[in-house]
């Protein structure tokens, strides 16, 4: 049946479909690099691609503490005409369900992570500064997601309890 001409896309549409497929593949590869880059900046050991019994895959996880770090690439967002990035329904649902399962979920949007590397240097002190900045970004994101406890208020040095 696929050899019937009326079932094939017109040639002008086939080229568009091909371009879109290539674009999606390149974005998924870029997301994988992004996920690996975020993992390289985690200061504690996290499991990569941790699978939950409910079927969800977590980009980075500390299962014993129920902490998940989700690296949200371009496919997790809709770009509004204002330039604002709005999470897709699927992304919102996943985060909501993970939180309902008791997970502390930290979202690392691709556009925030990339902003940390704008004008990045590849060598020397500037590279070390970028590495430190990205580590600090992740540390702050995890700290901000944790519920505030009385012990945290009492800790004057600013260390996490």
Short mmCIF file of N, CA and C in Angstrom, two decimals:
data_model
loop_
_atom_site.label_atom_id
_atom_site.label_comp_id
_atom_site.label_asym_id
_atom_site.label_seq_id
_atom_site.Cartn_x
_atom_site.Cartn_y
_atom_site.Cartn_z
N UNK A 1 0.80 -1.21 0.00
CA UNK A 1 0.00 0.00 0.00
C UNK A 1 0.85 1.27 0.00
N UNK A 2 2.06 1.21 0.55
CA UNK A 2 2.89 2.41 0.59
C UNK A 2 3.39 2.85 -0.77
N UNK A 3 3.27 1.98 -1.76
CA UNK A 3 3.75 2.32 -3.09
C UNK A 3 2.69 3.07 -3.91
N UNK A 4 1.53 3.24 -3.32
CA UNK A 4 0.49 3.97 -4.03
C UNK A 4 0.79 5.46 -3.92
N UNK A 5 0.88 6.17 -5.03
CA UNK A 5 1.29 7.58 -5.04
C UNK A 5 0.41 8.48 -4.18
N UNK A 6 -0.88 8.18 -4.07
CA UNK A 6 -1.76 9.07 -3.31
C UNK A 6 -1.55 8.95 -1.79
N UNK A 7 -0.76 7.95 -1.34
CA UNK A 7 -0.49 7.82 0.09
C UNK A 7 0.82 8.49 0.51
N UNK A 8 1.63 8.87 -0.46
CA UNK A 8 2.92 9.50 -0.15
C UNK A 8 2.74 11.00 0.02
N UNK A 9 3.56 11.58 0.86
CA UNK A 9 3.57 13.03 1.00
C UNK A 9 4.11 13.66 -0.28
N UNK A 10 3.60 14.81 -0.64
CA UNK A 10 4.20 15.51 -1.78
C UNK A 10 5.67 15.80 -1.48
N UNK A 11 6.49 15.87 -2.51
CA UNK A 11 7.94 16.02 -2.32
C UNK A 11 8.29 17.25 -1.49
N UNK A 12 7.56 18.36 -1.65
CA UNK A 12 7.87 19.57 -0.87
C UNK A 12 7.66 19.33 0.62
N UNK A 13 6.70 18.47 0.99
CA UNK A 13 6.45 18.17 2.40
C UNK A 13 7.45 17.15 2.93
N UNK A 14 7.87 16.23 2.07
CA UNK A 14 8.87 15.24 2.51
C UNK A 14 10.16 15.92 2.96
N UNK A 15 10.57 16.94 2.24
CA UNK A 15 11.79 17.67 2.62
C UNK A 15 11.60 18.35 3.98
N UNK A 16 10.42 18.92 4.22
CA UNK A 16 10.15 19.57 5.51
C UNK A 16 10.15 18.55 6.64
N UNK A 17 9.55 17.40 6.40
CA UNK A 17 9.51 16.35 7.42
C UNK A 17 10.93 15.86 7.72
N UNK A 18 11.73 15.70 6.68
CA UNK A 18 13.12 15.27 6.87
C UNK A 18 13.89 16.30 7.69
N UNK A 19 13.76 17.57 7.35
CA UNK A 19 14.46 18.63 8.10
C UNK A 19 14.04 18.63 9.57
N UNK A 20 12.76 18.46 9.81
CA UNK A 20 12.26 18.44 11.19
C UNK A 20 12.81 17.25 11.95
N UNK A 21 12.86 16.08 11.31
CA UNK A 21 13.39 14.88 11.97
C UNK A 21 14.87 15.06 12.32
N UNK A 22 15.64 15.63 11.41
CA UNK A 22 17.05 15.89 11.67
C UNK A 22 17.20 16.89 12.82
N UNK A 23 16.38 17.93 12.80
CA UNK A 23 16.42 18.94 13.87
C UNK A 23 16.12 18.31 15.23
N UNK A 24 15.11 17.44 15.29
CA UNK A 24 14.77 16.78 16.54
C UNK A 24 15.89 15.88 17.02
N UNK A 25 16.52 15.17 16.12
CA UNK A 25 17.64 14.31 16.48
C UNK A 25 18.79 15.14 17.05
N UNK A 26 19.12 16.24 16.39
CA UNK A 26 20.22 17.09 16.87
C UNK A 26 19.89 17.69 18.24
N UNK A 27 18.63 18.08 18.45
CA UNK A 27 18.25 18.62 19.75
C UNK A 27 18.32 17.55 20.83
N UNK A 28 17.95 16.31 20.51
CA UNK A 28 18.02 15.25 21.52
C UNK A 28 19.48 14.95 21.87
N UNK A 29 20.38 14.99 20.87
CA UNK A 29 21.80 14.79 21.15
C UNK A 29 22.33 15.93 22.00
N UNK A 30 21.89 17.16 21.71
CA UNK A 30 22.31 18.32 22.48
C UNK A 30 21.81 18.20 23.92
N UNK A 31 20.58 17.69 24.10
CA UNK A 31 20.04 17.49 25.43
C UNK A 31 20.86 16.47 26.20
N UNK A 32 21.32 15.41 25.53
CA UNK A 32 22.15 14.41 26.19
C UNK A 32 23.47 15.02 26.66
N UNK A 33 24.06 15.87 25.83
CA UNK A 33 25.29 16.57 26.23
C UNK A 33 25.01 17.49 27.40
N UNK A 34 23.88 18.16 27.36
CA UNK A 34 23.48 19.05 28.44
C UNK A 34 23.34 18.27 29.74
N UNK A 35 22.68 17.13 29.67
CA UNK A 35 22.48 16.29 30.85
C UNK A 35 23.83 15.82 31.41
N UNK A 36 24.74 15.41 30.53
CA UNK A 36 26.07 14.98 30.97
C UNK A 36 26.84 16.14 31.59
N UNK A 37 26.71 17.33 31.00
CA UNK A 37 27.40 18.50 31.53
C UNK A 37 26.90 18.84 32.93
N UNK A 38 25.59 18.79 33.12
CA UNK A 38 25.04 19.04 34.46
C UNK A 38 25.58 17.99 35.43
N UNK A 39 25.58 16.74 35.02
CA UNK A 39 26.10 15.67 35.88
C UNK A 39 27.55 15.89 36.28
N UNK A 40 28.34 16.44 35.37
CA UNK A 40 29.75 16.72 35.67
C UNK A 40 29.92 17.77 36.75
N UNK A 41 28.88 18.56 37.00
CA UNK A 41 28.97 19.65 37.97
C UNK A 41 28.27 19.34 39.29
N UNK A 42 27.74 18.13 39.43
CA UNK A 42 27.13 17.75 40.70
C UNK A 42 28.24 17.44 41.70
N UNK A 43 28.12 17.99 42.89
CA UNK A 43 29.20 17.84 43.87
C UNK A 43 29.09 16.54 44.66
N UNK A 44 27.94 15.90 44.62
CA UNK A 44 27.75 14.62 45.29
C UNK A 44 27.42 13.57 44.24
N UNK A 45 27.62 12.29 44.57
CA UNK A 45 27.30 11.25 43.57
C UNK A 45 25.78 11.11 43.37
N UNK A 46 25.38 11.10 42.12
CA UNK A 46 23.99 10.89 41.73
C UNK A 46 23.96 9.75 40.72
N UNK A 47 22.88 8.97 40.75
CA UNK A 47 22.68 7.91 39.76
C UNK A 47 22.11 8.54 38.49
N UNK A 48 22.64 8.15 37.36
CA UNK A 48 22.15 8.65 36.08
C UNK A 48 21.04 7.74 35.55
N UNK A 49 20.00 8.37 35.00
CA UNK A 49 18.88 7.63 34.40
C UNK A 49 18.29 6.60 35.36
N UNK A 50 17.99 7.05 36.56
CA UNK A 50 17.39 6.17 37.57
C UNK A 50 15.93 5.91 37.21
N UNK A 51 15.54 4.64 37.15
CA UNK A 51 14.17 4.26 36.77
C UNK A 51 13.37 3.96 38.04
N UNK A 52 12.21 4.59 38.14
CA UNK A 52 11.30 4.35 39.27
C UNK A 52 10.35 3.20 38.94
N UNK A 53 9.83 2.51 39.95
CA UNK A 53 8.86 1.44 39.70
C UNK A 53 7.62 1.94 38.95
N UNK A 54 7.31 3.24 39.09
CA UNK A 54 6.15 3.81 38.41
C UNK A 54 6.42 4.07 36.93
N UNK A 55 7.67 3.82 36.47
CA UNK A 55 7.99 3.96 35.06
C UNK A 55 8.73 5.22 34.69
N UNK A 56 8.85 6.16 35.60
CA UNK A 56 9.56 7.39 35.28
C UNK A 56 11.06 7.18 35.30
N UNK A 57 11.74 7.87 34.41
CA UNK A 57 13.20 7.89 34.37
C UNK A 57 13.63 9.26 34.89
N UNK A 58 14.54 9.25 35.85
CA UNK A 58 15.06 10.50 36.42
C UNK A 58 16.45 10.74 35.84
N UNK A 59 16.70 11.94 35.39
CA UNK A 59 18.00 12.24 34.78
C UNK A 59 19.13 11.97 35.78
N UNK A 60 19.02 12.52 36.95
CA UNK A 60 20.00 12.31 38.02
C UNK A 60 19.23 12.12 39.32
N UNK A 61 19.63 11.15 40.14
CA UNK A 61 18.86 10.87 41.35
C UNK A 61 19.76 10.40 42.49
N UNK A 62 19.33 10.74 43.68
CA UNK A 62 19.88 10.18 44.92
C UNK A 62 18.70 9.45 45.57
N UNK A 63 18.46 8.19 45.16
CA UNK A 63 17.26 7.47 45.60
C UNK A 63 17.13 7.37 47.12
N UNK A 64 18.26 7.22 47.82
CA UNK A 64 18.20 7.08 49.27
C UNK A 64 17.65 8.34 49.94
N UNK A 65 17.80 9.49 49.29
CA UNK A 65 17.29 10.75 49.83
C UNK A 65 16.05 11.24 49.07
N UNK A 66 15.69 10.53 48.00
CA UNK A 66 14.57 10.91 47.13
C UNK A 66 14.76 12.33 46.58
N UNK A 67 15.98 12.58 46.07
CA UNK A 67 16.27 13.84 45.40
C UNK A 67 16.47 13.54 43.91
N UNK A 68 15.75 14.26 43.07
CA UNK A 68 15.87 14.10 41.62
C UNK A 68 16.27 15.42 40.99
N UNK A 69 17.19 15.35 40.04
CA UNK A 69 17.55 16.52 39.26
C UNK A 69 17.14 16.22 37.83
N UNK A 70 16.21 17.01 37.34
CA UNK A 70 15.70 16.86 35.98
C UNK A 70 16.30 17.94 35.11
N UNK A 71 17.03 17.53 34.08
CA UNK A 71 17.63 18.46 33.13
C UNK A 71 16.61 18.64 32.01
N UNK A 72 15.99 19.80 31.99
CA UNK A 72 14.89 20.03 31.07
C UNK A 72 15.36 20.76 29.81
N UNK A 73 15.49 19.98 28.73
CA UNK A 73 15.92 20.51 27.44
C UNK A 73 14.78 21.22 26.73
N UNK A 74 15.02 21.63 25.49
CA UNK A 74 14.03 22.42 24.73
C UNK A 74 12.68 21.75 24.58
N UNK A 75 12.65 20.41 24.55
CA UNK A 75 11.37 19.72 24.35
C UNK A 75 10.46 19.79 25.56
N UNK A 76 10.99 20.26 26.68
CA UNK A 76 10.18 20.37 27.90
C UNK A 76 9.45 21.71 27.99
N UNK A 77 9.64 22.57 26.99
CA UNK A 77 9.08 23.92 27.06
C UNK A 77 8.40 24.32 25.77
N UNK A 78 7.41 25.20 25.93
CA UNK A 78 6.83 25.91 24.80
C UNK A 78 7.39 27.32 24.88
N UNK A 79 7.76 27.86 23.74
CA UNK A 79 8.29 29.23 23.73
C UNK A 79 7.16 30.16 23.31
N UNK A 80 6.80 31.05 24.21
CA UNK A 80 5.69 31.96 23.95
C UNK A 80 6.15 33.13 23.07
N UNK A 81 5.20 33.87 22.51
CA UNK A 81 5.56 35.01 21.65
C UNK A 81 6.31 36.08 22.42
N UNK A 82 6.18 36.07 23.74
CA UNK A 82 6.88 37.03 24.59
C UNK A 82 8.33 36.61 24.86
N UNK A 83 8.68 35.39 24.42
CA UNK A 83 10.01 34.87 24.69
C UNK A 83 10.08 34.02 25.95
N UNK A 84 8.98 34.01 26.69
CA UNK A 84 8.93 33.23 27.94
C UNK A 84 8.91 31.73 27.62
N UNK A 85 9.62 30.96 28.46
CA UNK A 85 9.60 29.50 28.34
C UNK A 85 8.57 28.96 29.32
N UNK A 86 7.59 28.23 28.82
CA UNK A 86 6.53 27.66 29.65
C UNK A 86 6.62 26.14 29.57
N UNK A 87 6.71 25.46 30.73
CA UNK A 87 6.80 23.99 30.69
C UNK A 87 5.59 23.37 29.99
N UNK A 88 5.84 22.28 29.28
CA UNK A 88 4.75 21.57 28.61
C UNK A 88 3.90 20.86 29.66
N UNK A 89 2.72 20.45 29.26
CA UNK A 89 1.83 19.72 30.16
C UNK A 89 2.47 18.44 30.67
N UNK A 90 3.18 17.73 29.78
CA UNK A 90 3.83 16.47 30.18
C UNK A 90 4.90 16.72 31.24
N UNK A 91 5.65 17.80 31.09
CA UNK A 91 6.69 18.14 32.07
C UNK A 91 6.06 18.49 33.41
N UNK A 92 5.01 19.29 33.39
CA UNK A 92 4.32 19.67 34.63
C UNK A 92 3.76 18.43 35.32
N UNK A 93 3.14 17.55 34.55
CA UNK A 93 2.56 16.33 35.12
C UNK A 93 3.64 15.46 35.77
N UNK A 94 4.76 15.26 35.08
CA UNK A 94 5.84 14.43 35.64
C UNK A 94 6.34 15.02 36.95
N UNK A 95 6.60 16.32 36.98
CA UNK A 95 7.10 16.95 38.21
C UNK A 95 6.08 16.83 39.34
N UNK A 96 4.81 17.03 39.01
CA UNK A 96 3.75 16.94 40.01
C UNK A 96 3.66 15.52 40.58
N UNK A 97 3.73 14.51 39.70
CA UNK A 97 3.64 13.13 40.16
C UNK A 97 4.87 12.72 40.97
N UNK A 98 6.04 13.16 40.56
CA UNK A 98 7.25 12.85 41.34
C UNK A 98 7.16 13.46 42.74
N UNK A 99 6.70 14.68 42.82
CA UNK A 99 6.55 15.33 44.13
C UNK A 99 5.50 14.60 44.98
N UNK A 100 4.43 14.13 44.35
CA UNK A 100 3.40 13.38 45.07
C UNK A 100 3.95 12.05 45.59
N UNK A 101 4.97 11.52 44.91
CA UNK A 101 5.63 10.28 45.36
C UNK A 101 6.68 10.55 46.44
N UNK A 102 6.80 11.81 46.83
CA UNK A 102 7.73 12.15 47.90
C UNK A 102 9.12 12.57 47.46
N UNK A 103 9.32 12.78 46.15
CA UNK A 103 10.62 13.19 45.65
C UNK A 103 10.78 14.69 45.74
N UNK A 104 11.97 15.12 46.10
CA UNK A 104 12.35 16.52 46.01
C UNK A 104 12.91 16.67 44.59
N UNK A 105 12.26 17.48 43.77
CA UNK A 105 12.62 17.57 42.35
C UNK A 105 13.22 18.94 42.07
N UNK A 106 14.40 18.93 41.47
CA UNK A 106 15.08 20.15 41.07
C UNK A 106 15.11 20.17 39.55
N UNK A 107 14.53 21.20 38.98
CA UNK A 107 14.51 21.34 37.52
C UNK A 107 15.65 22.26 37.10
N UNK A 108 16.41 21.81 36.11
CA UNK A 108 17.50 22.62 35.54
C UNK A 108 17.12 22.91 34.08
N UNK A 109 16.49 24.06 33.83
CA UNK A 109 16.10 24.39 32.46
C UNK A 109 17.33 24.67 31.59
N UNK A 110 17.27 24.20 30.35
CA UNK A 110 18.41 24.34 29.44
C UNK A 110 18.82 25.79 29.25
N UNK A 111 17.85 26.71 29.20
CA UNK A 111 18.17 28.11 28.92
C UNK A 111 18.88 28.77 30.10
N UNK A 112 18.59 28.33 31.34
CA UNK A 112 19.32 28.85 32.50
C UNK A 112 20.75 28.32 32.50
N UNK A 113 20.90 27.01 32.22
CA UNK A 113 22.23 26.40 32.22
C UNK A 113 23.12 27.03 31.15
N UNK A 114 22.55 27.22 29.97
CA UNK A 114 23.33 27.81 28.88
C UNK A 114 23.74 29.24 29.21
N UNK A 115 22.87 29.97 29.88
CA UNK A 115 23.18 31.35 30.26
C UNK A 115 24.42 31.41 31.14
N UNK A 116 24.64 30.36 31.93
CA UNK A 116 25.82 30.32 32.79
C UNK A 116 27.11 30.17 31.99
N UNK A 117 27.01 29.74 30.75
CA UNK A 117 28.20 29.52 29.93
C UNK A 117 28.42 30.59 28.88
N UNK A 118 27.60 31.64 28.87
CA UNK A 118 27.75 32.69 27.86
C UNK A 118 29.13 33.33 28.02
N UNK A 119 29.86 33.38 26.94
CA UNK A 119 31.19 33.97 26.95
C UNK A 119 32.20 33.13 27.71
N UNK A 120 31.89 31.83 27.87
CA UNK A 120 32.78 30.99 28.67
C UNK A 120 34.16 30.87 28.04
N UNK A 121 35.14 30.81 28.90
CA UNK A 121 36.52 30.62 28.46
C UNK A 121 36.85 29.15 28.57
N UNK A 122 37.75 28.68 27.76
CA UNK A 122 38.11 27.26 27.74
C UNK A 122 39.35 26.97 28.57
N UNK A 123 40.05 27.96 29.04
CA UNK A 123 41.30 27.71 29.74
C UNK A 123 41.42 28.60 30.97
N UNK A 124 42.30 28.18 31.86
CA UNK A 124 42.75 29.01 32.97
C UNK A 124 41.69 29.37 33.98
N UNK A 125 41.91 30.54 34.59
CA UNK A 125 41.06 31.00 35.69
C UNK A 125 39.61 31.19 35.28
N UNK A 126 39.37 31.70 34.07
CA UNK A 126 37.99 31.94 33.64
C UNK A 126 37.22 30.62 33.56
N UNK A 127 37.87 29.56 33.10
CA UNK A 127 37.23 28.24 33.02
C UNK A 127 36.91 27.74 34.42
N UNK A 128 37.85 27.92 35.35
CA UNK A 128 37.61 27.50 36.73
C UNK A 128 36.47 28.30 37.35
N UNK A 129 36.40 29.59 37.03
CA UNK A 129 35.29 30.42 37.53
C UNK A 129 33.95 29.92 37.01
N UNK A 130 33.90 29.53 35.73
CA UNK A 130 32.67 29.00 35.15
C UNK A 130 32.27 27.69 35.84
N UNK A 131 33.25 26.82 36.04
CA UNK A 131 32.97 25.54 36.72
C UNK A 131 32.41 25.80 38.12
N UNK A 132 33.02 26.72 38.85
CA UNK A 132 32.56 27.05 40.20
C UNK A 132 31.16 27.65 40.16
N UNK A 133 30.90 28.50 39.17
CA UNK A 133 29.58 29.12 39.04
C UNK A 133 28.50 28.07 38.79
N UNK A 134 28.79 27.10 37.93
CA UNK A 134 27.81 26.06 37.64
C UNK A 134 27.59 25.15 38.84
N UNK A 135 28.64 24.83 39.58
CA UNK A 135 28.49 24.02 40.80
C UNK A 135 27.64 24.77 41.82
N UNK A 136 27.91 26.07 41.97
CA UNK A 136 27.15 26.89 42.91
C UNK A 136 25.69 26.98 42.50
N UNK A 137 25.43 27.11 41.20
CA UNK A 137 24.06 27.16 40.68
C UNK A 137 23.29 25.91 41.10
N UNK A 138 23.91 24.73 40.90
CA UNK A 138 23.24 23.47 41.25
C UNK A 138 23.05 23.36 42.76
N UNK A 139 24.07 23.72 43.51
CA UNK A 139 23.98 23.67 44.98
C UNK A 139 22.82 24.56 45.46
N UNK A 140 22.71 25.76 44.91
CA UNK A 140 21.64 26.68 45.29
C UNK A 140 20.27 26.17 44.89
N UNK A 141 20.17 25.54 43.70
CA UNK A 141 18.88 25.00 43.25
C UNK A 141 18.40 23.89 44.19
N UNK A 142 19.32 22.99 44.59
CA UNK A 142 18.94 21.91 45.50
C UNK A 142 18.56 22.48 46.85
N UNK A 143 19.33 23.43 47.35
CA UNK A 143 19.04 24.04 48.65
C UNK A 143 17.69 24.74 48.63
N UNK A 144 17.39 25.44 47.56
CA UNK A 144 16.12 26.16 47.46
C UNK A 144 14.92 25.21 47.40
N UNK A 145 15.13 24.00 46.88
CA UNK A 145 14.03 23.03 46.77
C UNK A 145 13.75 22.32 48.08
N UNK A 146 14.73 22.32 48.97
CA UNK A 146 14.55 21.62 50.25
C UNK A 146 13.56 22.37 51.12
N UNK A 147 12.74 21.64 51.87
CA UNK A 147 11.84 22.32 52.81
C UNK A 147 12.67 23.01 53.89
N UNK A 148 12.23 24.18 54.29
CA UNK A 148 12.95 24.94 55.32
C UNK A 148 12.61 24.34 56.68
N UNK A 149 13.64 24.05 57.45
CA UNK A 149 13.44 23.51 58.79
C UNK A 149 13.90 24.51 59.84
N UNK A 150 13.54 24.27 61.07
CA UNK A 150 13.99 25.15 62.16
C UNK A 150 15.50 25.10 62.29
N UNK A 151 16.09 23.93 62.04
CA UNK A 151 17.54 23.79 62.14
C UNK A 151 18.23 24.69 61.12
N UNK A 152 17.63 24.84 59.94
CA UNK A 152 18.23 25.69 58.92
C UNK A 152 18.23 27.15 59.35
N UNK A 153 17.16 27.55 60.04
CA UNK A 153 17.12 28.92 60.54
C UNK A 153 18.16 29.15 61.63
N UNK A 154 18.42 28.12 62.42
CA UNK A 154 19.36 28.25 63.53
C UNK A 154 20.81 28.21 63.07
N UNK A 155 21.08 27.71 61.89
CA UNK A 155 22.44 27.55 61.39
C UNK A 155 22.93 28.87 60.82
N UNK A 156 23.76 29.57 61.55
CA UNK A 156 24.22 30.89 61.16
C UNK A 156 25.28 30.87 60.07
N UNK A 157 25.97 29.73 59.88
CA UNK A 157 27.01 29.64 58.85
C UNK A 157 26.42 29.46 57.46
N UNK A 158 25.13 29.20 57.36
CA UNK A 158 24.51 29.02 56.06
C UNK A 158 24.66 27.63 55.47
N UNK A 159 25.16 26.68 56.26
CA UNK A 159 25.31 25.31 55.77
C UNK A 159 23.98 24.59 55.85
N UNK A 160 23.78 23.66 54.93
CA UNK A 160 22.56 22.86 54.96
C UNK A 160 22.61 21.90 56.14
N UNK A 161 21.48 21.73 56.84
CA UNK A 161 21.49 20.78 57.98
C UNK A 161 21.67 19.36 57.49
#
